Structures are given as structure tokens and as C-alpha cells.
mmCIF file of C-alpha atoms in Angstrom:
data_model
loop_
_atom_site.group_PDB
_atom_site.id
_atom_site.type_symbol
_atom_site.label_atom_id
_atom_site.label_comp_id
_atom_site.label_asym_id
_atom_site.label_seq_id
_atom_site.Cartn_x
_atom_site.Cartn_y
_atom_site.Cartn_z
ATOM 1 C CA MET A 269 19.260 -15.050 3.995
ATOM 2 C CA ILE A 270 20.639 -12.136 2.257
ATOM 3 C CA THR A 271 23.767 -10.120 4.281
ATOM 4 C CA ARG A 272 24.234 -6.331 5.231
ATOM 5 C CA GLN A 273 26.362 -5.280 1.919
ATOM 6 C CA GLU A 274 23.466 -7.168 -0.701
ATOM 7 C CA VAL A 275 21.478 -5.197 0.728
ATOM 8 C CA ASN A 276 22.603 -2.278 0.941
ATOM 9 C CA ALA A 277 23.714 -2.638 -2.967
ATOM 10 C CA ALA A 278 20.734 -3.118 -4.016
ATOM 11 C CA ARG A 279 19.132 0.170 -2.402
ATOM 12 C CA GLN A 280 21.726 1.818 -4.155
ATOM 13 C CA LYS A 281 20.942 -0.169 -7.166
ATOM 14 C CA ALA A 282 17.275 0.859 -6.766
ATOM 15 C CA ALA A 283 18.048 4.147 -5.735
ATOM 16 C CA ASN A 284 19.744 4.674 -9.027
ATOM 17 C CA ILE A 285 16.818 3.987 -10.868
ATOM 18 C CA LEU A 286 14.684 5.272 -8.666
ATOM 19 C CA ALA A 287 16.834 8.693 -9.830
ATOM 20 C CA GLN A 288 16.199 8.210 -13.369
ATOM 21 C CA THR A 289 12.557 8.077 -12.633
ATOM 22 C CA GLY A 290 11.377 12.064 -11.543
ATOM 23 C CA VAL A 291 9.743 10.866 -9.228
ATOM 24 C CA VAL A 292 11.122 12.859 -5.508
ATOM 25 C CA ILE A 293 11.656 10.197 -3.090
ATOM 26 C CA ASN A 294 13.808 11.589 0.325
ATOM 27 C CA GLN A 295 17.050 10.759 1.345
ATOM 28 C CA ALA A 296 15.330 9.259 4.598
ATOM 29 C CA GLU A 297 12.786 7.251 2.376
ATOM 30 C CA ILE A 298 15.548 6.130 0.387
ATOM 31 C CA ASP A 299 18.244 5.507 3.886
ATOM 32 C CA ARG A 300 14.696 2.721 5.161
ATOM 33 C CA MET A 301 14.290 1.199 1.734
ATOM 34 C CA GLU A 302 13.151 -2.618 2.195
ATOM 35 C CA VAL A 303 15.142 -5.604 0.705
ATOM 36 C CA VAL A 304 13.253 -8.404 -0.186
ATOM 37 C CA ASP A 305 14.556 -11.737 -0.482
ATOM 38 C CA PHE A 306 11.655 -14.030 -0.136
ATOM 39 C CA GLY A 307 14.082 -16.123 2.277
ATOM 40 C CA LEU A 308 15.245 -17.475 -1.270
ATOM 41 C CA SER A 309 18.700 -16.368 -0.889
ATOM 42 C CA GLU A 310 19.460 -15.097 -4.669
ATOM 43 C CA LEU A 311 18.317 -11.989 -4.078
ATOM 44 C CA GLU A 312 18.988 -10.561 -7.728
ATOM 45 C CA ILE A 313 16.597 -13.448 -9.356
ATOM 46 C CA SER A 314 13.800 -13.484 -6.423
ATOM 47 C CA GLY A 315 13.637 -10.045 -4.451
ATOM 48 C CA ALA A 316 12.313 -6.461 -4.800
ATOM 49 C CA GLN A 317 12.908 -2.517 -3.715
ATOM 50 C CA ILE A 318 10.269 -1.572 -1.343
ATOM 51 C CA LEU A 319 10.037 1.716 -0.604
ATOM 52 C CA THR A 320 6.861 2.615 1.780
ATOM 53 C CA LEU A 321 5.545 5.346 1.016
ATOM 54 C CA VAL A 322 1.748 5.236 3.173
ATOM 55 C CA ASP A 323 1.153 2.294 4.983
ATOM 56 C CA THR A 324 -2.447 3.016 7.576
ATOM 57 C CA ASP A 325 -4.867 1.507 9.282
ATOM 58 C CA GLN A 326 -6.696 1.365 5.624
ATOM 59 C CA ILE A 327 -4.464 2.202 3.092
ATOM 60 C CA ALA A 328 -0.803 2.344 1.229
ATOM 61 C CA ALA A 329 0.719 3.523 -1.513
ATOM 62 C CA LYS A 330 4.514 1.830 -1.842
ATOM 63 C CA LEU A 331 6.912 2.548 -5.061
ATOM 64 C CA LEU A 332 8.402 -1.259 -5.513
ATOM 65 C CA VAL A 333 11.964 -1.838 -8.204
ATOM 66 C CA MET A 334 12.821 -4.332 -9.337
ATOM 67 C CA LEU A 335 15.982 -4.934 -10.994
ATOM 68 C CA PRO A 336 16.691 -6.824 -14.144
ATOM 69 C CA TYR A 337 14.755 -9.474 -14.853
ATOM 70 C CA GLN A 338 13.902 -9.431 -11.250
ATOM 71 C CA THR A 339 10.920 -11.308 -9.896
ATOM 72 C CA GLU A 340 8.499 -11.128 -7.096
ATOM 73 C CA PRO A 341 6.892 -14.245 -6.862
ATOM 74 C CA GLU A 342 3.399 -15.858 -7.346
ATOM 75 C CA HIS A 343 1.656 -14.683 -4.775
ATOM 76 C CA ARG A 344 -2.172 -13.992 -3.387
ATOM 77 C CA HIS A 345 -3.924 -11.541 -0.800
ATOM 78 C CA PRO A 346 -6.411 -13.695 1.251
ATOM 79 C CA ARG A 347 -8.853 -12.633 3.494
ATOM 80 C CA LEU A 348 -8.688 -12.308 6.934
ATOM 81 C CA GLY A 349 -11.379 -12.451 9.095
ATOM 82 C CA ASP A 350 -13.713 -9.707 8.462
ATOM 83 C CA TYR A 351 -10.627 -8.149 6.448
ATOM 84 C CA PRO A 352 -11.348 -9.078 2.537
ATOM 85 C CA GLY A 353 -7.531 -8.982 1.347
ATOM 86 C CA LYS A 354 -5.388 -6.488 0.107
ATOM 87 C CA GLU A 355 -6.752 -5.020 -3.239
ATOM 88 C CA GLU A 356 -4.012 -3.949 -5.135
ATOM 89 C CA THR A 357 -3.699 -1.419 -8.243
ATOM 90 C CA ILE A 358 -0.287 -1.947 -9.987
ATOM 91 C CA ARG A 359 0.614 0.819 -12.304
ATOM 92 C CA CYS A 360 4.860 0.762 -14.375
ATOM 93 C CA GLU A 361 5.655 4.364 -13.560
ATOM 94 C CA TRP A 362 9.482 3.478 -15.431
ATOM 95 C CA GLY A 363 10.969 0.774 -17.581
ATOM 96 C CA GLU A 364 8.458 -2.001 -18.112
ATOM 97 C CA LEU A 365 6.680 -4.625 -16.465
ATOM 98 C CA TYR A 366 5.624 -8.386 -17.282
ATOM 99 C CA LEU A 367 2.729 -9.378 -15.006
ATOM 100 C CA TYR A 368 0.506 -11.929 -15.104
ATOM 101 C CA GLY A 369 -2.860 -13.107 -13.210
ATOM 102 C CA PRO A 370 -5.628 -15.615 -13.913
ATOM 103 C CA GLY A 371 -7.001 -15.914 -17.138
ATOM 104 C CA GLU A 372 -6.077 -16.736 -20.878
ATOM 105 C CA PRO A 373 -2.229 -17.783 -20.336
ATOM 106 C CA ALA A 374 0.090 -16.495 -23.063
ATOM 107 C CA ARG A 375 1.438 -18.373 -25.735
ATOM 108 C CA SER A 376 5.092 -16.506 -25.843
ATOM 109 C CA PRO A 377 5.158 -14.690 -22.264
ATOM 110 C CA LYS A 378 7.766 -12.455 -21.872
ATOM 111 C CA GLY A 379 8.979 -12.970 -18.061
ATOM 112 C CA ARG A 380 10.480 -15.569 -17.855
ATOM 113 C CA PRO A 381 10.531 -16.954 -14.182
ATOM 114 C CA PRO A 382 14.081 -18.684 -12.094
ATOM 115 C CA ASP A 383 13.731 -22.108 -14.060
ATOM 116 C CA HIS A 384 14.026 -24.183 -10.734
ATOM 117 C CA ARG A 385 11.027 -22.365 -9.350
ATOM 118 C CA ARG A 386 9.056 -22.903 -12.673
ATOM 119 C CA GLU A 387 6.043 -25.047 -11.061
ATOM 120 C CA THR A 388 6.145 -22.626 -8.828
ATOM 121 C CA TYR A 389 4.250 -20.466 -11.081
ATOM 122 C CA THR A 390 -0.039 -20.720 -11.999
ATOM 123 C CA VAL A 391 -1.161 -18.061 -13.232
ATOM 124 C CA TRP A 392 0.324 -17.475 -16.896
ATOM 125 C CA HIS A 393 -2.121 -14.303 -18.148
ATOM 126 C CA GLU A 394 0.321 -11.609 -19.678
ATOM 127 C CA TYR A 395 0.003 -8.086 -19.625
ATOM 128 C CA VAL A 396 2.773 -5.657 -19.572
ATOM 129 C CA LEU A 397 2.429 -3.013 -18.267
ATOM 130 C CA ARG A 398 4.639 0.748 -19.542
ATOM 131 C CA PRO A 399 5.137 3.408 -17.918
ATOM 132 C CA GLY A 400 1.594 5.108 -17.124
ATOM 133 C CA ASP A 401 -0.385 1.241 -17.910
ATOM 134 C CA GLN A 402 -1.534 0.044 -14.427
ATOM 135 C CA VAL A 403 -4.055 -3.430 -13.669
ATOM 136 C CA THR A 404 -6.176 -3.799 -10.465
ATOM 137 C CA PHE A 405 -5.973 -7.241 -8.673
ATOM 138 C CA GLN A 406 -9.447 -7.948 -6.760
ATOM 139 C CA PRO A 407 -8.524 -9.240 -3.552
ATOM 140 C CA ASP A 408 -6.404 -13.106 -3.233
ATOM 141 C CA THR A 409 -6.325 -13.213 -7.011
ATOM 142 C CA PRO A 410 -2.889 -14.303 -7.547
ATOM 143 C CA HIS A 411 -0.241 -12.534 -9.563
ATOM 144 C CA TRP A 412 3.296 -12.370 -10.006
ATOM 145 C CA PHE A 413 5.807 -9.902 -12.088
ATOM 146 C CA GLN A 414 9.088 -8.988 -13.494
ATOM 147 C CA GLY A 415 11.291 -6.661 -14.317
ATOM 148 C CA GLY A 416 12.672 -6.368 -17.990
ATOM 149 C CA PRO A 417 15.374 -5.836 -19.476
ATOM 150 C CA GLU A 418 16.172 -2.139 -17.836
ATOM 151 C CA GLY A 419 13.870 -3.420 -14.851
ATOM 152 C CA ALA A 420 10.818 -0.891 -13.486
ATOM 153 C CA VAL A 421 9.739 1.404 -11.463
ATOM 154 C CA ILE A 422 5.916 0.499 -10.255
ATOM 155 C CA TRP A 423 3.479 2.359 -7.633
ATOM 156 C CA SER A 424 1.250 -0.653 -5.581
ATOM 157 C CA PHE A 425 -1.823 1.408 -4.455
ATOM 158 C CA SER A 426 -3.256 -0.754 -2.351
ATOM 159 C CA THR A 427 -5.905 -1.319 0.718
ATOM 160 C CA LYS A 428 -4.242 -2.582 4.433
ATOM 161 C CA VAL A 429 -1.407 -4.436 4.176
ATOM 162 C CA ILE A 430 -0.527 -7.798 5.902
ATOM 163 C CA ASP A 431 2.542 -9.081 4.274
ATOM 164 C CA VAL A 432 3.237 -11.375 6.517
ATOM 165 C CA GLN A 433 -0.199 -12.974 5.330
ATOM 166 C CA ASP A 434 0.985 -13.202 2.348
ATOM 167 C CA ILE A 435 0.436 -16.908 0.694
ATOM 168 C CA PHE A 436 2.799 -17.747 -1.740
ATOM 169 C CA THR A 437 2.434 -20.782 -3.761
ATOM 170 C CA ASP A 438 6.293 -22.038 -3.786
ATOM 171 C CA PRO A 439 6.281 -23.540 -0.278
ATOM 172 C CA ALA A 440 10.012 -22.333 0.119
ATOM 173 C CA ILE A 441 9.267 -18.813 0.515
ATOM 174 C CA GLN A 442 9.594 -16.454 3.761
ATOM 175 C CA ARG A 443 8.333 -12.950 3.509
ATOM 176 C CA GLU A 444 10.145 -12.112 6.366
ATOM 177 C CA THR A 445 13.572 -11.296 4.866
ATOM 178 C CA VAL A 446 16.636 -12.636 7.400
ATOM 179 C CA ILE A 447 20.166 -10.235 7.057
ATOM 180 C CA VAL A 448 22.988 -11.349 8.292
ATOM 181 C CA ASP A 449 25.859 -9.273 8.652
ATOM 182 C CA MET B 61 -19.563 27.556 -13.412
ATOM 183 C CA ILE B 62 -17.033 27.825 -15.587
ATOM 184 C CA THR B 63 -16.778 27.494 -19.125
ATOM 185 C CA ARG B 64 -15.703 24.783 -21.126
ATOM 186 C CA GLN B 65 -12.790 26.779 -22.300
ATOM 187 C CA GLU B 66 -11.737 28.434 -18.860
ATOM 188 C CA VAL B 67 -11.338 24.138 -18.761
ATOM 189 C CA ASN B 68 -9.766 23.753 -21.494
ATOM 190 C CA ALA B 69 -7.072 26.854 -20.290
ATOM 191 C CA ALA B 70 -6.365 25.303 -17.019
ATOM 192 C CA ARG B 71 -6.710 21.544 -18.188
ATOM 193 C CA GLN B 72 -3.574 22.784 -20.496
ATOM 194 C CA LYS B 73 -1.371 25.153 -17.754
ATOM 195 C CA ALA B 74 -2.745 21.865 -15.651
ATOM 196 C CA ALA B 75 -0.364 19.196 -17.813
ATOM 197 C CA ASN B 76 2.230 22.104 -18.853
ATOM 198 C CA ILE B 77 3.210 21.343 -14.752
ATOM 199 C CA LEU B 78 2.147 17.590 -14.966
ATOM 200 C CA ALA B 79 4.587 17.711 -17.578
ATOM 201 C CA GLN B 80 7.821 19.373 -15.156
ATOM 202 C CA THR B 81 7.347 16.368 -12.928
ATOM 203 C CA GLY B 82 8.658 13.451 -14.112
ATOM 204 C CA VAL B 83 5.606 11.319 -13.213
ATOM 205 C CA VAL B 84 4.858 9.942 -16.034
ATOM 206 C CA ILE B 85 1.068 10.578 -17.407
ATOM 207 C CA ASN B 86 -0.863 9.209 -20.809
ATOM 208 C CA GLN B 87 -2.208 11.430 -22.453
ATOM 209 C CA ALA B 88 -5.445 9.480 -22.111
ATOM 210 C CA GLU B 89 -5.571 10.616 -18.974
ATOM 211 C CA ILE B 90 -4.777 14.018 -19.074
ATOM 212 C CA ASP B 91 -7.936 14.272 -21.049
ATOM 213 C CA ARG B 92 -9.970 13.274 -18.750
ATOM 214 C CA MET B 93 -8.664 15.683 -15.846
ATOM 215 C CA GLU B 94 -11.242 17.244 -14.444
ATOM 216 C CA VAL B 95 -11.277 20.629 -13.257
ATOM 217 C CA VAL B 96 -12.954 21.566 -10.826
ATOM 218 C CA ASP B 97 -13.925 25.413 -9.491
ATOM 219 C CA PHE B 98 -16.435 24.484 -6.420
ATOM 220 C CA GLY B 99 -19.604 26.523 -8.106
ATOM 221 C CA LEU B 100 -17.884 29.538 -6.832
ATOM 222 C CA SER B 101 -17.227 30.822 -10.969
ATOM 223 C CA GLU B 102 -13.570 31.943 -9.801
ATOM 224 C CA LEU B 103 -10.950 28.875 -10.288
ATOM 225 C CA GLU B 104 -7.875 30.590 -10.497
ATOM 226 C CA ILE B 105 -8.807 31.361 -6.842
ATOM 227 C CA SER B 106 -11.010 28.817 -5.486
ATOM 228 C CA GLY B 107 -10.427 25.379 -7.508
ATOM 229 C CA ALA B 108 -7.840 22.659 -8.567
ATOM 230 C CA GLN B 109 -7.874 20.120 -11.278
ATOM 231 C CA ILE B 110 -7.555 16.814 -10.699
ATOM 232 C CA LEU B 111 -6.150 13.526 -12.477
ATOM 233 C CA THR B 112 -7.937 10.252 -10.480
ATOM 234 C CA LEU B 113 -6.136 7.481 -11.472
ATOM 235 C CA VAL B 114 -7.123 4.987 -9.209
ATOM 236 C CA ASP B 115 -10.943 5.409 -7.991
ATOM 237 C CA THR B 116 -12.202 1.663 -6.514
ATOM 238 C CA ASP B 117 -15.012 1.309 -4.091
ATOM 239 C CA GLN B 118 -11.540 0.595 -1.641
ATOM 240 C CA ILE B 119 -9.364 2.687 -2.250
ATOM 241 C CA ALA B 120 -8.385 6.491 -4.802
ATOM 242 C CA ALA B 121 -4.561 7.759 -5.541
ATOM 243 C CA LYS B 122 -5.131 11.101 -6.897
ATOM 244 C CA LEU B 123 -2.549 13.861 -8.945
ATOM 245 C CA LEU B 124 -4.223 17.461 -7.999
ATOM 246 C CA VAL B 125 -2.145 20.899 -9.790
ATOM 247 C CA MET B 126 -2.479 23.775 -8.166
ATOM 248 C CA LEU B 127 -2.209 26.361 -9.998
ATOM 249 C CA PRO B 128 -0.235 29.064 -8.198
ATOM 250 C CA TYR B 129 -2.054 30.310 -5.144
ATOM 251 C CA GLN B 130 -5.053 28.570 -6.189
ATOM 252 C CA THR B 131 -6.880 27.167 -3.206
ATOM 253 C CA GLU B 132 -8.665 23.968 -2.063
ATOM 254 C CA PRO B 133 -11.518 25.884 0.555
ATOM 255 C CA GLU B 134 -11.830 23.969 3.085
ATOM 256 C CA HIS B 135 -13.587 21.148 3.780
ATOM 257 C CA ARG B 136 -14.010 17.522 5.163
ATOM 258 C CA HIS B 137 -14.859 13.861 4.368
ATOM 259 C CA PRO B 138 -17.248 13.113 6.825
ATOM 260 C CA ARG B 139 -18.663 9.497 8.396
ATOM 261 C CA LEU B 140 -21.798 7.747 5.719
ATOM 262 C CA GLY B 141 -22.964 4.712 7.990
ATOM 263 C CA ASP B 142 -20.135 2.303 8.077
ATOM 264 C CA TYR B 143 -18.514 4.320 6.486
ATOM 265 C CA PRO B 144 -15.694 6.147 8.665
ATOM 266 C CA GLY B 145 -15.182 8.857 6.292
ATOM 267 C CA LYS B 146 -12.580 9.274 3.991
ATOM 268 C CA GLU B 147 -8.367 8.653 5.478
ATOM 269 C CA GLU B 148 -6.475 11.511 2.997
ATOM 270 C CA THR B 149 -2.735 10.946 2.529
ATOM 271 C CA ILE B 150 -1.362 14.742 1.432
ATOM 272 C CA ARG B 151 2.166 13.900 -0.124
ATOM 273 C CA CYS B 152 3.697 16.815 -2.342
ATOM 274 C CA GLU B 153 5.567 15.812 -5.794
ATOM 275 C CA TRP B 154 6.454 19.479 -7.468
ATOM 276 C CA GLY B 155 6.374 22.880 -5.797
ATOM 277 C CA GLU B 156 5.186 24.323 -2.603
ATOM 278 C CA LEU B 157 1.495 23.625 -0.838
ATOM 279 C CA TYR B 158 0.648 25.245 1.828
ATOM 280 C CA LEU B 159 -1.959 23.759 4.358
ATOM 281 C CA TYR B 160 -4.109 23.748 7.014
ATOM 282 C CA GLY B 161 -5.415 22.064 9.811
ATOM 283 C CA PRO B 162 -6.316 21.550 13.033
ATOM 284 C CA GLY B 163 -4.559 22.800 15.778
ATOM 285 C CA GLU B 164 -2.351 25.463 16.816
ATOM 286 C CA PRO B 165 -2.731 28.469 13.861
ATOM 287 C CA ALA B 166 0.107 29.465 12.428
ATOM 288 C CA ARG B 167 1.180 33.378 13.238
ATOM 289 C CA SER B 168 2.020 34.408 9.410
ATOM 290 C CA PRO B 169 0.419 31.718 7.603
ATOM 291 C CA LYS B 170 1.754 31.435 3.986
ATOM 292 C CA GLY B 171 -1.172 30.615 2.351
ATOM 293 C CA ARG B 172 -4.033 33.498 2.060
ATOM 294 C CA PRO B 173 -7.238 32.491 0.984
ATOM 295 C CA PRO B 174 -9.709 34.877 -0.605
ATOM 296 C CA ASP B 175 -10.048 38.090 1.265
ATOM 297 C CA HIS B 176 -13.908 37.993 0.029
ATOM 298 C CA ARG B 177 -14.435 34.100 2.269
ATOM 299 C CA ARG B 178 -11.205 34.652 4.689
ATOM 300 C CA GLU B 179 -14.338 34.033 7.396
ATOM 301 C CA THR B 180 -15.053 30.326 5.591
ATOM 302 C CA TYR B 181 -11.608 29.299 6.255
ATOM 303 C CA THR B 182 -11.203 28.218 9.749
ATOM 304 C CA VAL B 183 -8.212 25.442 10.867
ATOM 305 C CA TRP B 184 -4.694 27.340 10.300
ATOM 306 C CA HIS B 185 -2.232 25.024 12.141
ATOM 307 C CA GLU B 186 0.937 25.660 8.358
ATOM 308 C CA TYR B 187 2.134 22.427 6.702
ATOM 309 C CA VAL B 188 4.314 23.578 4.102
ATOM 310 C CA LEU B 189 5.399 20.694 1.697
ATOM 311 C CA ARG B 190 8.164 20.963 -0.826
ATOM 312 C CA PRO B 191 8.740 17.572 -3.118
ATOM 313 C CA GLY B 192 8.971 14.255 -0.337
ATOM 314 C CA ASP B 193 7.135 15.889 2.327
ATOM 315 C CA GLN B 194 3.764 14.857 3.380
ATOM 316 C CA VAL B 195 1.068 14.575 6.049
ATOM 317 C CA THR B 196 -2.474 12.020 6.983
ATOM 318 C CA PHE B 197 -5.429 13.549 7.469
ATOM 319 C CA GLN B 198 -7.536 10.960 9.676
ATOM 320 C CA PRO B 199 -11.865 11.512 8.284
ATOM 321 C CA ASP B 200 -13.629 13.602 9.662
ATOM 322 C CA THR B 201 -10.807 16.105 10.074
ATOM 323 C CA PRO B 202 -11.497 19.921 8.094
ATOM 324 C CA HIS B 203 -8.506 20.536 6.054
ATOM 325 C CA TRP B 204 -7.245 23.679 3.296
ATOM 326 C CA PHE B 205 -4.713 24.250 0.879
ATOM 327 C CA GLN B 206 -3.401 26.994 -1.302
ATOM 328 C CA GLY B 207 -0.713 25.994 -4.411
ATOM 329 C CA GLY B 208 2.571 27.985 -3.680
ATOM 330 C CA PRO B 209 4.128 30.763 -5.995
ATOM 331 C CA GLU B 210 4.452 28.094 -8.487
ATOM 332 C CA GLY B 211 1.443 26.098 -8.192
ATOM 333 C CA ALA B 212 1.825 22.681 -6.517
ATOM 334 C CA VAL B 213 1.465 19.010 -8.440
ATOM 335 C CA ILE B 214 0.527 16.676 -4.813
ATOM 336 C CA TRP B 215 -0.600 13.001 -4.628
ATOM 337 C CA SER B 216 -3.734 11.932 -2.969
ATOM 338 C CA PHE B 217 -3.918 8.925 -1.340
ATOM 339 C CA SER B 218 -6.512 7.712 0.583
ATOM 340 C CA THR B 219 -9.114 5.519 1.426
ATOM 341 C CA LYS B 220 -13.111 5.459 -0.961
ATOM 342 C CA VAL B 221 -13.898 8.635 -2.332
ATOM 343 C CA ILE B 222 -17.349 10.415 -1.737
ATOM 344 C CA ASP B 223 -16.594 13.719 -3.367
ATOM 345 C CA VAL B 224 -20.481 14.664 -3.329
ATOM 346 C CA GLN B 225 -20.783 13.891 0.714
ATOM 347 C CA ASP B 226 -17.899 16.286 1.132
ATOM 348 C CA ILE B 227 -18.731 18.475 4.071
ATOM 349 C CA PHE B 228 -17.252 22.051 2.493
ATOM 350 C CA THR B 229 -17.352 25.013 4.886
ATOM 351 C CA ASP B 230 -18.243 27.937 3.087
ATOM 352 C CA PRO B 231 -22.070 26.992 1.858
ATOM 353 C CA ALA B 232 -21.544 28.909 -1.180
ATOM 354 C CA ILE B 233 -19.959 25.715 -2.325
ATOM 355 C CA GLN B 234 -21.248 22.768 -4.426
ATOM 356 C CA ARG B 235 -18.865 20.017 -5.123
ATOM 357 C CA GLU B 236 -19.761 19.670 -8.848
ATOM 358 C CA THR B 237 -18.491 21.877 -11.589
ATOM 359 C CA VAL B 238 -20.981 23.281 -13.946
ATOM 360 C CA ILE B 239 -19.489 23.188 -17.324
ATOM 361 C CA VAL B 240 -20.904 25.609 -19.974
ATOM 362 C CA ASP B 241 -20.047 25.787 -23.055
#
């Protein structure tokens, strides 16, 4: 749960970061940017600001703004009936992103999930993405990421998005953010 | 057919335009940018410079650079067996794009296809795209576009790409560009 004021403040911070990237965004797009707290009510620790540019029955293209050290919690995009699940390429446009998936764990990972949720982060193979770097995850692959010291702007190019069906490792998470006045 | 020298010159022009956009591209990506003449051997009139960022079995994300008044000829992405054909969102990042698809024809279109190929352009509903504007085409929809006075940089977010299966209205077109030394 977050307040309308928190949403507006996060959107403004995200807009300020986006303005540094050179990627052109309409005001109407800024105004509808989604601010997500994953139901954890600690937006600047666990959260994301998401601008959806394309969202059809087939594909999606999104810009995500991560505030400094803000973390998108570990999750995966599962198979749903005939749909094999969301395949996703994450490409860094600005800043630095600490991205984790399955594989050999990093010995000294740069990303630090919130201490009180540490056990809900299970994959530790590290990709440090800087502008122009990208990684593709097959459907149903657990992953999580965190913005670097200045935050990050990343592209998500993917197949069809069904966010509410995402499976998060942390059972406390609710994908739909509740906003209160 | 174009020469290696023409390819290099077009790639350099495209890189110079891309450098104005603020979208971050790696040098390795610039080096593999595709220069396409559609087999018409008049690259600066009919052609495109294409940088593929994502190309999986499911989706694609590309940046296209159109030189001033350069035209990508009319084409469509047909159904192929079980695949319904490429669905594509075209989003302007920089410059101005004159984009055409089916619908009420423009009375005074801004785009001007090459006079000697005029009869191979059959759809004239006009979209003038400026940075942040976008249009989505369903599979198998004929469309064509032309860069404005300074050219254009556009995103193409789409389902799976099978370029060589594209159907062009102009029978003179070959999708695979032949490069000679």
C-alpha cells in the first residue's frame, strides 16, 4: 500500500531520471507511469516505476526506472495453458543495473536485497548491465534486479505480459499495488 | 546491389543520426548495422539502415534509421503456416516519419515515393510521426514510410521477424541486399 503522494513523488523522480536518458517520452506517457510497490509498502526499497509503451496480445515494450538501490523482487513468468510464459530481454539504457538469474552465484554480488527479505532471493548469477548491455531470459526463469547508485533506466522487450500471473518468491508480495489517498 | 563503400557511407550517416538521439548503442551494434537497398540499387531513395537489438523466435526490437526522404517500400508481413504474421509497432524516436497504411487516403500526403515507382505504392492513409508518436499494424497490413527532411530514427517493436518472407508490392524488390566489393 502506498499513498497517492508517494506515487506522485516516485513518478516525478522517475521522470527526472528519464529526462537524462535522451529517450523521448510523451507527457501523457509520464502521466500514466505505473508505480509499483509489490504490496510490500516500502516503495523505495522494493518497487519499480514502469512505463508501458507497447502492450498487445503478442508483445510488450516497457521502460522501467529503478531508483537508487531500489529492487524488483525475484519472480518468474510461468506457462499459462498454451502460452509458454513471458520471454524477456532486459537492456540497460542508463545508469547501472545489478541483474540476477540462475547459474554460478556471484562471490561478492553488487546487488543487495533488503536484509529482512534476504531468504526470498534465491538466484545469484550476476549480470552488471551498463548502457547498451542486455540479457534475455527464457519463460519461467527466476530473476531479480536492483538499480545502482544513481538508479537505472532499462528496456524490457518481451512477449505478452500477464503481470498478475507472475510468481514471486516472496509470499508476502501482491503484484497489484494498492494506492490510498 | 550496393557497393561495400556505399554500405559503409550509409552506416556512418546512420551512426551520426543515431548519435543525436540519446539512445545508447554499442559500437559492436553500429558495426553490424544492416544497410538494405531492397535490391533496387538506389539506396538513398529506396532503402533503410536497420539495427536489430532483439531477435528471438518470439519477438524483435529494432532501431531503423531513415536518411532524409529515404523510403522503405510498401510491404506486408504475411501469415506463414501457424504463424499469423508479424505484428509491428512503429514508434518515432527522432526526426519526422511519414507513415502510410490502409484507410482514408491523405489529400496532400507529405511523403513522396520515387516517381518511377509511384504505382507500387497503394496505401495512402497518412500518419505523421514525431518523437514519442507510434502506430501498431496488425499482421498482413500493407504499409510504407519515408524519413522527413532530416531523416528519422524509429523503433520497431514486433513479433517474430521473417524478413525474407515479407511481401513487397513492387515486384522488382528483393529483400536480401547484395553487396559487391
